[in-house]
Amino acid sequence: MERTPNAGPLMAALAADADADADEGGGEPALTVIARHASLFYAEAMPMAASLFAEPALLSRHREGVREIGAGPHVVLDALEGRLRRELAAGRLRADADPRAAAALLLGACFQRAFFLHFSGADVVQPVEEFAPALARTLWAAIG
């Protein structure tokens, strides 16, 4: 899954300069980009992930393989948490904001959208061009 076409843009968005001002790529605009790429990545990876979960032995081998190379689903969560921690340190988040919880909320919403997309179909799922900014705006309003 780490080799899917949208994995690279997602990791690049997570690694982008989080020390920038909100006007320069931090804050809500950065969360919008991350939400967009995460939504596309999870939508792309969902069928492959489903096949892994359908076969326990395959899932076990895959899990061992990604652990050996230091990859896995936690990498995205850790990277977003780190980015949000830098926002917190820069004073751009509320002092009581929880970067790990905020990262989980954003990525969990993106993962759920991917599940709905595959289960229910594109005609009942909000387009990513609307979903990503709405999600980022809502999360930033809560933590910013």
XYZ file of N, CA and C in Angstrom:
432
model
N 0.811 -1.186 0.000
C 0.000 0.000 0.000
C 0.859 1.256 0.000
N 2.052 1.126 0.604
C 2.954 2.266 0.630
C 3.446 2.632 -0.760
N 3.235 1.722 -1.727
C 3.707 1.970 -3.092
C 2.602 2.453 -4.019
N 1.407 2.684 -3.505
C 0.320 3.165 -4.349
C 0.635 4.595 -4.792
N 0.078 5.021 -5.922
C 0.406 6.351 -6.443
C 0.155 7.505 -5.477
N -0.832 7.386 -4.604
C -1.138 8.498 -3.709
C -0.361 8.460 -2.401
N 0.436 7.429 -2.167
C 1.232 7.369 -0.945
C 2.301 8.465 -0.941
N 2.963 8.675 -2.069
C 4.012 9.691 -2.153
C 3.506 11.100 -1.887
N 2.433 11.532 -2.570
C 1.912 12.877 -2.292
C 1.448 13.053 -0.846
N 0.889 11.995 -0.255
C 0.459 12.099 1.136
C 1.660 12.311 2.045
N 2.695 11.519 1.867
C 3.874 11.673 2.726
C 4.567 13.014 2.478
N 4.557 13.496 1.244
C 5.144 14.805 0.953
C 4.359 15.911 1.654
N 3.041 15.807 1.649
C 2.208 16.808 2.324
C 2.458 16.785 3.829
N 2.651 15.605 4.384
C 2.911 15.492 5.816
C 4.290 16.040 6.180
N 5.239 15.911 5.267
C 6.604 16.352 5.539
C 6.837 17.819 5.196
N 5.874 18.454 4.517
C 6.041 19.858 4.130
C 6.292 20.709 5.370
N 6.848 21.852 5.168
C 7.267 22.726 6.257
C 6.102 23.118 7.152
N 5.990 22.477 8.283
C 4.923 22.786 9.237
C 5.238 24.046 10.028
N 6.444 24.568 9.896
C 6.801 25.781 10.610
C 6.363 27.035 9.863
N 5.793 26.837 8.674
C 5.314 27.980 7.897
C 4.089 28.587 8.569
N 3.891 29.872 8.333
C 2.660 30.513 8.791
C 1.483 29.893 8.060
N 0.299 30.075 8.608
C -0.903 29.558 7.953
C -1.010 30.089 6.532
N -0.568 31.321 6.306
C -0.622 31.909 4.963
C 0.404 31.293 4.024
N 1.394 30.591 4.582
C 2.470 30.023 3.773
C 2.422 28.503 3.703
N 1.276 27.916 3.994
C 1.162 26.473 3.854
C 0.953 25.710 5.142
N 0.852 26.391 6.261
C 0.546 25.721 7.512
C -0.938 25.816 7.805
N -1.329 25.402 8.978
C -2.697 25.566 9.437
C -3.734 24.839 8.607
N -4.891 25.452 8.492
C -6.019 24.857 7.773
C -5.693 24.512 6.319
N -4.995 25.379 5.570
C -4.664 24.987 4.188
C -3.836 23.704 4.111
N -2.908 23.532 5.038
C -2.094 22.312 5.051
C -2.957 21.099 5.382
N -3.872 21.250 6.332
C -4.762 20.146 6.680
C -5.662 19.771 5.511
N -6.049 20.759 4.711
C -6.866 20.478 3.523
C -6.085 19.612 2.542
N -4.847 19.957 2.299
C -4.004 19.174 1.389
C -3.807 17.765 1.935
N -3.527 17.661 3.224
C -3.329 16.346 3.839
C -4.608 15.528 3.764
N -5.744 16.127 4.069
C -7.024 15.408 4.014
C -7.329 14.940 2.598
N -7.015 15.750 1.623
C -7.257 15.355 0.233
C -6.400 14.140 -0.134
N -5.099 14.229 0.156
C -4.206 13.122 -0.197
C -4.507 11.864 0.621
N -4.847 12.034 1.895
C -5.192 10.870 2.716
C -6.460 10.209 2.189
N -7.438 11.006 1.801
C -8.684 10.448 1.248
C -8.411 9.657 -0.023
N -7.592 10.204 -0.893
C -7.258 9.515 -2.140
C -6.438 8.254 -1.871
N -5.493 8.351 -0.946
C -4.667 7.189 -0.602
C -5.523 6.062 -0.030
N -6.359 6.376 0.950
C -7.179 5.328 1.557
C -8.174 4.740 0.564
N -8.729 5.567 -0.306
C -9.652 5.045 -1.330
C -8.940 4.078 -2.259
N -7.713 4.399 -2.582
C -6.916 3.554 -3.460
C -6.475 2.267 -2.760
N -6.146 2.366 -1.485
C -5.604 1.228 -0.741
C -6.678 0.303 -0.167
N -7.912 0.779 -0.059
C -8.973 0.009 0.593
C -9.152 -1.392 0.006
N -9.236 -1.581 -1.311
C -9.409 -2.937 -1.830
C -8.253 -3.873 -1.471
N -7.035 -3.354 -1.506
C -5.877 -4.163 -1.150
C -5.910 -4.514 0.340
N -6.257 -3.547 1.163
C -6.338 -3.796 2.598
C -7.418 -4.829 2.904
N -8.542 -4.719 2.227
C -9.633 -5.674 2.451
C -9.187 -7.095 2.123
N -8.431 -7.238 1.044
C -7.966 -8.577 0.683
C -6.986 -9.116 1.720
N -6.177 -8.240 2.309
C -5.252 -8.677 3.357
C -6.015 -9.164 4.591
N -7.049 -8.430 4.965
C -7.820 -8.803 6.149
C -8.660 -10.058 5.912
N -8.923 -10.379 4.675
C -9.705 -11.577 4.363
C -8.897 -12.859 4.536
N -7.585 -12.727 4.549
C -6.721 -13.906 4.647
C -5.722 -13.698 5.791
N -5.980 -14.259 6.980
C -5.120 -14.008 8.144
C -3.635 -14.312 7.919
N -3.321 -15.355 7.215
C -1.905 -15.683 6.986
C -1.243 -14.610 6.116
N -1.945 -14.149 5.117
C -1.423 -13.089 4.253
C -1.237 -11.798 5.047
N -2.208 -11.473 5.886
C -2.102 -10.278 6.725
C -0.884 -10.374 7.644
N -0.672 -11.531 8.229
C 0.470 -11.724 9.123
C 1.793 -11.529 8.384
N 1.903 -12.106 7.200
C 3.138 -11.936 6.403
C 3.335 -10.476 6.010
N 2.243 -9.828 5.620
C 2.335 -8.416 5.226
C 2.757 -7.569 6.434
N 2.146 -7.813 7.571
C 2.467 -7.069 8.793
C 3.955 -7.222 9.127
N 4.459 -8.436 9.054
C 5.878 -8.673 9.334
C 6.767 -7.946 8.335
N 6.369 -7.967 7.067
C 7.155 -7.302 6.032
C 7.225 -5.798 6.218
N 6.112 -5.165 6.538
C 6.150 -3.711 6.713
C 6.881 -3.325 7.996
N 6.800 -4.164 9.012
C 7.559 -3.890 10.244
C 9.060 -3.928 9.969
N 9.490 -4.877 9.152
C 10.912 -5.001 8.832
C 11.467 -3.764 8.146
N 10.643 -3.092 7.359
C 11.119 -1.893 6.652
C 10.703 -0.602 7.355
N 10.119 -0.722 8.538
C 9.735 0.470 9.300
C 8.547 1.196 8.727
N 7.680 0.467 8.049
C 6.492 1.076 7.442
C 5.248 0.560 8.157
N 4.116 0.984 7.686
C 2.847 0.547 8.239
C 1.912 1.712 8.440
N 0.674 1.434 8.794
C -0.330 2.498 8.905
C -0.016 3.530 9.980
N 0.758 3.150 10.981
C 1.095 4.091 12.044
C 1.995 5.229 11.556
N 2.702 5.022 10.478
C 3.648 6.032 9.987
C 2.921 7.329 9.618
N 1.779 7.196 8.982
C 1.010 8.380 8.593
C 0.486 9.094 9.838
N -0.041 8.332 10.776
C -0.542 8.925 12.024
C 0.578 9.627 12.777
N 1.718 8.975 12.896
C 2.859 9.575 13.594
C 3.327 10.855 12.907
N 3.365 10.846 11.578
C 3.827 12.024 10.837
C 2.865 13.193 11.027
N 1.560 12.929 10.969
C 0.598 14.018 11.160
C 0.625 14.510 12.600
N 0.756 13.598 13.545
C 0.876 14.022 14.941
C 2.102 14.931 15.113
N 3.213 14.549 14.533
C 4.418 15.365 14.634
C 4.226 16.747 14.030
N 3.587 16.787 12.901
C 3.310 18.081 12.261
C 2.433 18.947 13.156
N 1.396 18.344 13.750
C 0.504 19.103 14.634
C 1.211 19.500 15.925
N 2.131 18.690 16.399
C 2.917 19.069 17.585
C 3.771 20.307 17.286
N 4.302 20.384 16.074
C 5.073 21.578 15.698
C 4.164 22.801 15.614
N 2.940 22.616 15.142
C 1.963 23.724 15.128
C 1.667 24.166 16.563
N 1.526 23.196 17.471
C 1.265 23.493 18.878
C 2.438 24.265 19.477
N 3.657 23.808 19.210
C 4.850 24.474 19.737
C 4.987 25.893 19.203
N 4.506 26.119 17.984
C 4.578 27.453 17.380
C 3.452 28.360 17.863
N 2.566 27.828 18.699
C 1.485 28.636 19.240
C 0.291 28.785 18.319
N 0.204 27.948 17.290
C -0.916 28.066 16.348
C -2.072 27.121 16.674
N -1.910 26.310 17.708
C -3.004 25.464 18.182
C -3.372 25.879 19.599
N -4.603 25.583 19.969
C -5.019 25.826 21.347
C -4.093 25.050 22.275
N -3.815 25.607 23.421
C -2.898 24.968 24.367
C -3.395 23.595 24.808
N -4.704 23.403 24.824
C -5.257 22.118 25.261
C -5.521 21.157 24.101
N -5.078 21.501 22.910
C -5.273 20.626 21.751
C -4.429 19.365 21.920
N -4.970 18.249 21.490
C -4.265 16.971 21.557
C -3.869 16.586 20.135
N -2.599 16.771 19.770
C -2.168 16.488 18.393
C -2.423 15.055 17.940
N -2.252 14.092 18.814
C -2.477 12.682 18.430
C -3.958 12.450 18.141
N -4.821 12.959 19.013
C -6.259 12.797 18.801
C -6.707 13.526 17.536
N -6.186 14.723 17.304
C -6.560 15.484 16.108
C -6.113 14.755 14.844
N -4.912 14.186 14.877
C -4.418 13.418 13.726
C -5.308 12.208 13.480
N -5.680 11.519 14.550
C -6.548 10.343 14.416
C -7.921 10.730 13.876
N -8.444 11.874 14.302
C -9.740 12.332 13.799
C -9.693 12.587 12.296
N -8.669 13.307 11.852
C -8.567 13.613 10.428
C -8.386 12.344 9.599
N -7.432 11.517 9.985
C -7.161 10.312 9.201
C -8.300 9.309 9.301
N -8.923 9.214 10.458
C -10.064 8.320 10.611
C -11.229 8.727 9.721
N -11.471 10.021 9.616
C -12.537 10.503 8.734
C -12.215 10.184 7.273
N -10.961 10.322 6.897
C -10.546 10.007 5.522
C -10.695 8.515 5.238
N -10.341 7.698 6.214
C -10.470 6.241 6.068
C -11.944 5.850 5.970
N -12.778 6.463 6.799
C -14.207 6.167 6.755
C -14.803 6.568 5.413
N -14.383 7.705 4.864
C -14.865 8.124 3.550
C -14.507 7.074 2.498
N -13.291 6.532 2.585
C -12.864 5.495 1.636
C -13.729 4.246 1.777
N -14.031 3.868 3.011
C -14.899 2.712 3.234
C -16.268 2.957 2.600
N -16.861 4.112 2.877
C -18.174 4.437 2.304
C -18.122 4.488 0.782
N -17.043 5.024 0.249
C -16.884 5.107 -1.204
C -16.957 3.724 -1.827
N -16.259 2.778 -1.246
C -16.239 1.419 -1.809
C -17.503 0.635 -1.471
N -18.054 0.880 -0.310
C -19.232 0.125 0.092
C -20.503 0.669 -0.558
N -20.675 1.975 -0.505
C -21.923 2.591 -0.965
C -21.858 3.149 -2.375
N -20.669 3.518 -2.827
C -20.500 4.064 -4.166
C -20.283 5.560 -4.164
N -19.676 6.026 -5.229
C -19.296 7.438 -5.342
C -20.499 8.368 -5.355
N -21.641 7.870 -5.767
C -22.815 8.744 -5.859
C -23.379 9.143 -4.502
N -22.987 8.469 -3.419
C -23.488 8.818 -2.090
C -22.394 9.371 -1.176
N -21.192 9.544 -1.700
C -20.064 10.044 -0.912
C -19.719 11.451 -1.383
N -19.492 12.333 -0.436
C -19.116 13.710 -0.754
C -17.821 13.703 -1.566
N -17.777 14.425 -2.675
C -16.545 14.479 -3.479
C -15.368 14.983 -2.637
N -14.200 14.446 -2.909
C -13.021 14.792 -2.124
C -12.730 16.288 -2.186
N -13.081 16.948 -3.282
C -12.846 18.395 -3.414
C -13.694 19.195 -2.430
N -14.801 18.630 -1.965
C -15.638 19.265 -0.939
C -15.293 18.729 0.448
N -15.054 17.426 0.513
C -14.806 16.763 1.788
C -13.546 17.283 2.474
N -12.436 17.348 1.751
C -11.152 17.707 2.363
C -11.179 19.099 2.997
N -11.638 20.137 2.285
C -11.650 21.452 2.944
C -12.649 21.539 4.096
N -13.785 20.848 3.983
C -14.762 20.872 5.081
C -14.187 20.196 6.318
N -13.516 19.076 6.121
C -12.898 18.367 7.242
C -11.807 19.222 7.874
N -10.936 19.787 7.056
C -9.838 20.613 7.565
C -10.380 21.839 8.306
N -11.382 22.488 7.742
C -11.966 23.675 8.374
C -12.561 23.328 9.744
N -13.266 22.202 9.805
C -13.898 21.790 11.060
C -12.868 21.424 12.111
N -11.848 20.669 11.717
C -10.807 20.288 12.665
C -10.028 21.507 13.131
N -9.670 22.383 12.193
C -8.886 23.564 12.569
C -9.680 24.470 13.506
N -11.001 24.559 13.296
C -11.839 25.372 14.182
C -11.804 24.824 15.603
N -11.653 23.527 15.739
C -11.641 22.897 17.054
C -10.294 23.016 17.751
N -9.215 22.996 16.985
C -7.888 22.949 17.618
C -7.068 24.212 17.429
N -7.419 25.031 16.445
C -6.620 26.216 16.114
C -6.851 27.389 17.024
